[in-house]
């Protein structure tokens, strides 16, 4: 009988966390989404009686505080595991290299704001809003879904020079995770940055530019992991992430780990 809250639960990895966790009918699963009325969410909640859909935007402190209050009303004020999974990026500049960042303050803010708002400010607000519930929970685990794109060895070994703002935000998230682990460790709370692997979460038909970009990425990633064949599916990523979360303890608190539970097999 455990309780889980997942942000960014409307699609991709977040929705797969909800699906797998809800399969255990003893779990209470709180799916935090920006649009609880979307057909996707109604379907998920009607298929699983232990799923509760809660409105929450991680980039809006008032909204995420209200989400934590709604969660507390459902669980009796406690929560075992918080999974902060939300992420946003400026897709138009994802392929830009650092030397292509323009000398234009407004344009640069537009590139950096989505990942910083979700990954940095959103991480802080979500963690702080749900902390009173986590303190009353049994497992006392907070997990931030990060990325190997913020691992310096992976960047240096693969030569991936693009996705600058995204990678910088995830690197900042990893530092915040270590800070939280240092502060909350004495209170028995474990905090982890977790990379889910390279996961195919594209919905609908993939445009040819995306297919081409993924071919380039595969070649680069193979420099670090020669056996890599391509992206994994959300089912595999989340199944492995849940095993890592299950094993999270005081020893691994504060780290960035892969879905394989190590600091080597990132993809
Ligand atoms: N896919 C990969 O290969 C990969 C690799 C490494 C790390 N990751 C990380 O894994 C996580 C999930 O990835 P994904 O591929 O499943 O992403 P995704 O399909 O783009 O989904 C992102 C989720 O974040 C939500 N979101 C965006 N802005 C939000 C906000 N302001 N407040 C609340 N929720 C918000 C979206 O909800 P809306 O529907 O409301 O927009 C959506 O549910 C992300 O943190 C990502 O960085 C993914």
CSV table of C-alpha atoms and ligand atoms in Angstrom, one decimal:
chain,number,residue,atom,x,y,z
A,1,UNK,CA,0.0,0.0,0.0
A,2,UNK,CA,2.1,2.9,-1.3
A,3,UNK,CA,1.2,6.3,-2.6
A,4,UNK,CA,2.9,8.0,-5.6
A,5,UNK,CA,2.5,11.5,-7.2
A,6,UNK,CA,3.8,12.0,-10.7
A,7,UNK,CA,4.1,15.4,-12.4
A,8,UNK,CA,3.9,15.7,-16.2
A,9,UNK,CA,1.6,12.6,-16.2
A,10,UNK,CA,-0.3,13.5,-19.4
A,11,UNK,CA,2.0,11.6,-21.8
A,12,UNK,CA,5.2,9.9,-22.4
A,13,UNK,CA,7.2,8.6,-19.5
A,14,UNK,CA,5.0,10.3,-16.9
A,15,UNK,CA,1.8,8.6,-18.2
A,16,UNK,CA,3.7,5.2,-18.3
A,17,UNK,CA,4.7,5.7,-14.6
A,18,UNK,CA,1.0,6.1,-13.8
A,19,UNK,CA,0.0,3.1,-15.9
A,20,UNK,CA,2.6,0.7,-14.3
A,21,UNK,CA,2.1,2.0,-10.7
A,22,UNK,CA,-1.7,1.8,-11.1
A,23,UNK,CA,-1.5,-1.9,-12.1
A,24,UNK,CA,-0.9,-2.6,-8.4
A,25,UNK,CA,-4.3,-2.0,-7.0
A,26,UNK,CA,-2.9,-1.4,-3.6
A,27,UNK,CA,-1.2,1.7,-4.8
A,28,UNK,CA,-2.7,5.2,-4.7
A,29,UNK,CA,-1.5,7.1,-7.8
A,30,UNK,CA,-1.8,10.8,-8.1
A,31,UNK,CA,-1.4,11.9,-11.8
A,32,UNK,CA,-0.5,15.7,-11.8
A,33,UNK,CA,-1.3,17.3,-15.2
A,34,UNK,CA,-1.9,20.8,-16.5
A,35,UNK,CA,-5.2,19.7,-18.2
A,36,UNK,CA,-7.1,17.2,-16.1
A,37,UNK,CA,-10.1,17.4,-18.6
A,38,UNK,CA,-8.1,16.0,-21.6
A,39,UNK,CA,-9.7,12.8,-23.0
A,40,UNK,CA,-6.4,11.1,-22.3
A,41,UNK,CA,-6.6,11.7,-18.6
A,42,UNK,CA,-10.3,10.8,-18.2
A,43,UNK,CA,-9.6,7.5,-19.9
A,44,UNK,CA,-6.6,6.7,-17.6
A,45,UNK,CA,-8.7,7.5,-14.5
A,46,UNK,CA,-11.8,5.5,-15.7
A,47,UNK,CA,-9.5,2.5,-16.5
A,48,UNK,CA,-7.9,2.6,-13.0
A,49,UNK,CA,-9.9,3.3,-9.9
A,50,UNK,CA,-6.7,4.0,-7.9
A,51,UNK,CA,-5.6,6.9,-10.2
A,52,UNK,CA,-6.6,10.4,-9.1
A,53,UNK,CA,-6.0,13.1,-11.7
A,54,UNK,CA,-5.0,16.5,-10.1
A,55,UNK,CA,-4.5,19.8,-11.9
A,56,UNK,CA,-1.0,21.2,-11.4
A,57,UNK,CA,1.4,23.4,-13.4
A,58,UNK,CA,4.9,23.0,-11.9
A,59,UNK,CA,5.9,26.4,-13.3
A,60,UNK,CA,3.2,28.2,-11.2
A,61,UNK,CA,3.9,28.1,-7.4
A,62,UNK,CA,0.2,28.7,-6.5
A,63,UNK,CA,-0.9,25.9,-8.8
A,64,UNK,CA,1.5,23.3,-7.5
A,65,UNK,CA,0.7,24.3,-3.9
A,66,UNK,CA,-3.0,23.7,-4.7
A,67,UNK,CA,-2.1,20.4,-6.3
A,68,UNK,CA,-0.3,19.3,-3.0
A,69,UNK,CA,-3.4,20.3,-1.0
A,70,UNK,CA,-5.6,18.3,-3.3
A,71,UNK,CA,-3.2,15.3,-3.0
A,72,UNK,CA,-3.2,15.6,0.8
A,73,UNK,CA,-7.0,15.5,0.8
A,74,UNK,CA,-6.9,12.2,-1.0
A,75,UNK,CA,-4.1,10.5,0.9
A,76,UNK,CA,-4.8,11.8,4.4
A,77,UNK,CA,-1.9,14.2,4.3
A,78,UNK,CA,0.9,11.7,3.4
A,79,UNK,CA,2.8,10.6,0.3
A,80,UNK,CA,5.5,7.8,-0.1
A,81,UNK,CA,7.1,8.8,-3.4
A,82,UNK,CA,7.1,12.0,-5.4
A,83,UNK,CA,8.3,11.8,-9.0
A,84,UNK,CA,9.0,15.2,-10.6
A,85,UNK,CA,8.9,14.3,-14.3
A,86,UNK,CA,7.6,17.5,-16.1
A,87,UNK,CA,9.8,19.0,-18.7
A,88,UNK,CA,9.5,21.6,-21.5
A,89,UNK,CA,12.0,22.8,-24.1
A,90,UNK,CA,12.1,25.2,-27.0
A,91,UNK,CA,12.0,22.7,-29.8
A,92,UNK,CA,13.0,25.2,-32.5
A,93,UNK,CA,16.5,25.7,-31.0
A,94,UNK,CA,17.2,22.1,-29.6
A,95,UNK,CA,19.7,21.5,-32.4
A,96,UNK,CA,21.6,24.7,-31.9
A,97,UNK,CA,25.2,24.6,-30.7
A,98,UNK,CA,26.5,26.9,-28.0
A,99,UNK,CA,28.2,29.2,-30.5
A,100,UNK,CA,24.8,29.7,-32.2
A,101,UNK,CA,23.2,31.3,-29.2
A,102,UNK,CA,22.2,34.8,-30.4
A,103,UNK,CA,23.4,38.1,-28.8
A,104,UNK,CA,19.8,38.9,-28.0
A,105,UNK,CA,18.7,38.7,-24.3
A,106,UNK,CA,15.0,38.1,-25.1
A,107,UNK,CA,15.7,35.3,-27.6
A,108,UNK,CA,18.1,33.6,-25.1
A,109,UNK,CA,15.5,33.8,-22.4
A,110,UNK,CA,13.0,32.2,-24.7
A,111,UNK,CA,15.4,29.3,-25.2
A,112,UNK,CA,16.3,28.8,-21.6
A,113,UNK,CA,13.0,29.6,-19.9
A,114,UNK,CA,11.1,26.4,-20.6
A,115,UNK,CA,13.7,24.0,-19.3
A,116,UNK,CA,14.7,26.2,-16.4
A,117,UNK,CA,11.0,26.8,-15.4
A,118,UNK,CA,10.1,23.2,-15.4
A,119,UNK,CA,13.5,21.6,-14.4
A,120,UNK,CA,14.9,24.2,-11.9
A,121,UNK,CA,12.1,26.4,-10.4
A,122,UNK,CA,9.5,23.7,-11.0
A,123,UNK,CA,11.6,21.1,-9.2
A,124,UNK,CA,12.1,23.4,-6.2
A,125,UNK,CA,8.4,24.4,-6.0
A,126,UNK,CA,7.1,20.9,-6.5
A,127,UNK,CA,9.5,19.4,-3.9
A,128,UNK,CA,8.8,22.1,-1.4
A,129,UNK,CA,5.0,21.9,-1.9
A,130,UNK,CA,4.9,18.1,-1.4
A,131,UNK,CA,7.6,17.9,1.3
A,132,UNK,CA,5.1,18.0,4.2
A,133,UNK,CA,3.3,15.0,2.7
A,134,UNK,CA,6.6,13.1,2.1
A,135,UNK,CA,7.6,13.7,5.7
A,136,UNK,CA,4.5,11.8,6.8
A,137,UNK,CA,4.9,9.0,4.3
A,138,UNK,CA,6.6,5.7,4.9
A,139,UNK,CA,9.1,5.5,2.0
A,140,UNK,CA,10.1,9.2,2.0
A,141,UNK,CA,11.5,9.3,-1.5
A,142,UNK,CA,11.7,12.2,-4.0
A,143,UNK,CA,12.8,11.5,-7.5
A,144,UNK,CA,13.6,14.1,-10.2
A,145,UNK,CA,13.6,12.8,-13.8
A,146,UNK,CA,16.9,14.1,-15.2
A,147,UNK,CA,19.0,13.2,-18.2
A,148,UNK,CA,22.3,11.7,-19.2
A,149,UNK,CA,22.6,14.7,-21.4
A,150,UNK,CA,23.8,16.5,-18.3
A,151,UNK,CA,26.5,13.9,-17.6
A,152,UNK,CA,29.9,15.4,-18.5
A,153,UNK,CA,31.5,12.1,-19.4
A,154,UNK,CA,28.6,11.3,-21.8
A,155,UNK,CA,28.9,14.7,-23.5
A,156,UNK,CA,32.7,14.4,-23.8
A,157,UNK,CA,32.5,10.8,-25.1
A,158,UNK,CA,29.7,11.4,-27.6
A,159,UNK,CA,30.4,14.9,-28.8
A,160,UNK,CA,26.8,15.9,-28.4
A,161,UNK,CA,27.1,19.7,-28.6
A,162,UNK,CA,23.4,20.7,-29.0
A,163,UNK,CA,20.5,20.7,-26.6
A,164,UNK,CA,22.4,23.4,-24.6
A,165,UNK,CA,19.6,24.9,-22.5
A,166,UNK,CA,18.0,21.5,-21.8
A,167,UNK,CA,21.3,19.9,-20.7
A,168,UNK,CA,22.2,23.0,-18.5
A,169,UNK,CA,18.8,22.8,-16.8
A,170,UNK,CA,19.2,19.1,-16.1
A,171,UNK,CA,22.7,19.7,-14.7
A,172,UNK,CA,21.3,22.3,-12.4
A,173,UNK,CA,18.5,19.9,-11.4
A,174,UNK,CA,21.2,17.3,-10.4
A,175,UNK,CA,22.9,19.9,-8.2
A,176,UNK,CA,19.6,20.8,-6.6
A,177,UNK,CA,19.0,17.1,-5.9
A,178,UNK,CA,22.4,16.8,-4.1
A,179,UNK,CA,21.5,19.9,-2.1
A,180,UNK,CA,18.1,18.5,-1.1
A,181,UNK,CA,19.7,15.1,-0.2
A,182,UNK,CA,22.2,16.9,2.0
A,183,UNK,CA,19.5,18.9,3.8
A,184,UNK,CA,16.8,16.2,4.0
A,185,UNK,CA,19.0,13.1,4.7
A,186,UNK,CA,19.0,13.7,8.5
A,187,UNK,CA,15.2,13.6,8.3
A,188,UNK,CA,15.3,10.2,6.6
A,189,UNK,CA,14.2,11.6,3.2
A,190,UNK,CA,16.0,10.2,0.1
A,191,UNK,CA,16.3,12.3,-3.1
A,192,UNK,CA,17.5,11.0,-6.5
A,193,UNK,CA,18.1,12.4,-10.0
A,194,UNK,CA,17.2,9.6,-12.4
A,195,UNK,CA,17.9,9.4,-16.1
A,196,UNK,CA,15.3,7.3,-17.9
A,197,UNK,CA,17.4,6.3,-20.9
A,198,UNK,CA,16.9,7.3,-24.5
A,199,UNK,CA,13.1,6.7,-24.8
A,200,UNK,CA,10.7,7.0,-27.8
A,201,UNK,CA,7.9,9.2,-26.5
A,202,UNK,CA,7.0,10.8,-29.8
A,203,UNK,CA,3.3,10.8,-30.3
A,204,UNK,CA,1.9,10.4,-33.8
A,205,UNK,CA,4.0,10.2,-37.0
A,206,UNK,CA,7.6,11.4,-36.8
A,207,UNK,CA,8.6,14.2,-39.1
A,208,UNK,CA,11.5,13.4,-41.4
A,209,UNK,CA,13.8,15.9,-39.6
A,210,UNK,CA,13.2,14.1,-36.3
A,211,UNK,CA,14.0,10.8,-37.9
A,212,UNK,CA,17.2,12.2,-39.4
A,213,UNK,CA,18.2,13.8,-36.1
A,214,UNK,CA,17.7,10.5,-34.3
A,215,UNK,CA,20.0,8.8,-36.7
A,216,UNK,CA,22.7,11.4,-36.0
A,217,UNK,CA,22.2,11.0,-32.3
A,218,UNK,CA,22.3,7.2,-32.5
A,219,UNK,CA,25.7,7.4,-34.2
A,220,UNK,CA,27.0,9.8,-31.5
A,221,UNK,CA,25.6,7.7,-28.6
A,222,UNK,CA,27.2,4.5,-30.1
A,223,UNK,CA,30.6,6.2,-29.5
A,224,UNK,CA,29.8,5.7,-25.8
A,225,UNK,CA,27.7,2.5,-26.0
A,226,UNK,CA,28.6,0.6,-29.2
A,227,UNK,CA,25.9,-2.0,-28.6
A,228,UNK,CA,23.1,0.6,-28.6
A,229,UNK,CA,20.5,-0.2,-31.3
A,230,UNK,CA,18.2,2.8,-30.8
A,231,UNK,CA,15.6,4.2,-28.4
A,232,UNK,CA,13.8,2.1,-25.9
A,233,UNK,CA,10.1,2.1,-25.2
A,234,UNK,CA,8.5,3.9,-22.2
A,235,UNK,CA,7.4,0.4,-20.8
A,236,UNK,CA,11.1,-0.7,-20.5
A,237,UNK,CA,12.3,2.7,-19.2
A,238,UNK,CA,9.7,3.0,-16.5
A,239,UNK,CA,10.0,-0.7,-15.4
A,240,UNK,CA,13.7,-0.2,-14.9
A,241,UNK,CA,13.3,3.3,-13.3
A,242,UNK,CA,10.8,1.8,-10.8
A,243,UNK,CA,13.4,-0.9,-9.8
A,244,UNK,CA,16.0,1.9,-9.2
A,245,UNK,CA,13.4,3.9,-7.1
A,246,UNK,CA,12.6,0.7,-5.1
A,247,UNK,CA,16.4,0.4,-4.3
A,248,UNK,CA,16.9,4.1,-3.4
A,249,UNK,CA,18.4,4.4,0.0
A,250,UNK,CA,20.5,6.8,2.1
A,251,UNK,CA,23.6,5.6,0.2
A,252,UNK,CA,22.4,6.5,-3.3
A,253,UNK,CA,20.5,9.6,-2.2
A,254,UNK,CA,21.9,12.7,-3.9
A,255,UNK,CA,23.2,10.9,-7.0
A,256,UNK,CA,22.3,11.0,-10.7
A,257,UNK,CA,21.7,7.3,-11.7
A,258,UNK,CA,20.7,5.7,-15.0
A,259,UNK,CA,17.5,3.6,-15.5
A,260,UNK,CA,20.0,0.7,-15.1
A,261,UNK,CA,20.9,1.9,-11.6
A,262,UNK,CA,24.5,2.9,-12.4
A,263,UNK,CA,26.6,5.7,-13.8
A,264,UNK,CA,27.7,4.0,-17.0
A,265,UNK,CA,24.8,2.5,-19.0
A,266,UNK,CA,22.9,5.7,-19.7
A,267,UNK,CA,21.2,4.8,-23.0
B,1,LIG,N1,12.4,10.8,-23.8
B,1,LIG,C1,13.7,10.7,-23.6
B,1,LIG,O1,14.5,10.1,-24.3
B,1,LIG,C2,14.2,11.3,-22.3
B,1,LIG,C3,15.6,11.2,-22.1
B,1,LIG,C4,16.2,11.7,-20.9
B,1,LIG,C5,15.4,12.4,-20.0
B,1,LIG,N2,14.0,12.5,-20.3
B,1,LIG,C6,13.2,13.2,-19.3
B,1,LIG,O2,12.1,12.4,-18.9
B,1,LIG,C7,11.0,13.2,-18.6
B,1,LIG,C8,9.8,12.8,-19.4
B,1,LIG,O3,10.2,12.8,-20.8
B,1,LIG,P1,9.1,12.6,-22.0
B,1,LIG,O4,9.9,12.2,-23.2
B,1,LIG,O5,8.1,11.6,-21.5
B,1,LIG,O6,8.5,14.0,-22.2
B,1,LIG,P2,7.2,14.6,-22.9
B,1,LIG,O7,6.6,13.5,-23.7
B,1,LIG,O8,7.7,15.8,-23.6
B,1,LIG,O9,6.3,14.9,-21.7
B,1,LIG,C9,6.6,16.0,-20.9
B,1,LIG,C10,5.5,16.1,-19.8
B,1,LIG,O10,5.8,17.3,-19.0
B,1,LIG,C11,4.6,18.0,-18.9
B,1,LIG,N3,4.8,19.4,-18.7
B,1,LIG,C12,5.4,20.4,-19.5
B,1,LIG,N4,5.3,21.6,-18.9
B,1,LIG,C13,4.7,21.4,-17.7
B,1,LIG,C14,4.3,22.3,-16.7
B,1,LIG,N5,4.6,23.6,-16.7
B,1,LIG,N6,3.7,21.8,-15.6
B,1,LIG,C15,3.4,20.5,-15.5
B,1,LIG,N7,3.7,19.6,-16.5
B,1,LIG,C16,4.4,20.1,-17.6
B,1,LIG,C17,3.8,17.8,-20.2
B,1,LIG,O11,2.5,18.0,-20.0
B,1,LIG,P3,1.5,18.8,-21.0
B,1,LIG,O12,0.8,17.7,-21.7
B,1,LIG,O13,0.6,19.6,-20.1
B,1,LIG,O14,2.4,19.6,-21.9
B,1,LIG,C18,4.1,16.3,-20.4
B,1,LIG,O15,3.2,15.5,-19.6
B,1,LIG,C19,11.4,14.6,-18.8
B,1,LIG,O16,11.8,15.2,-17.6
B,1,LIG,C20,12.6,14.5,-19.8
B,1,LIG,O17,13.5,15.5,-19.7
B,1,LIG,C21,13.4,12.0,-21.4
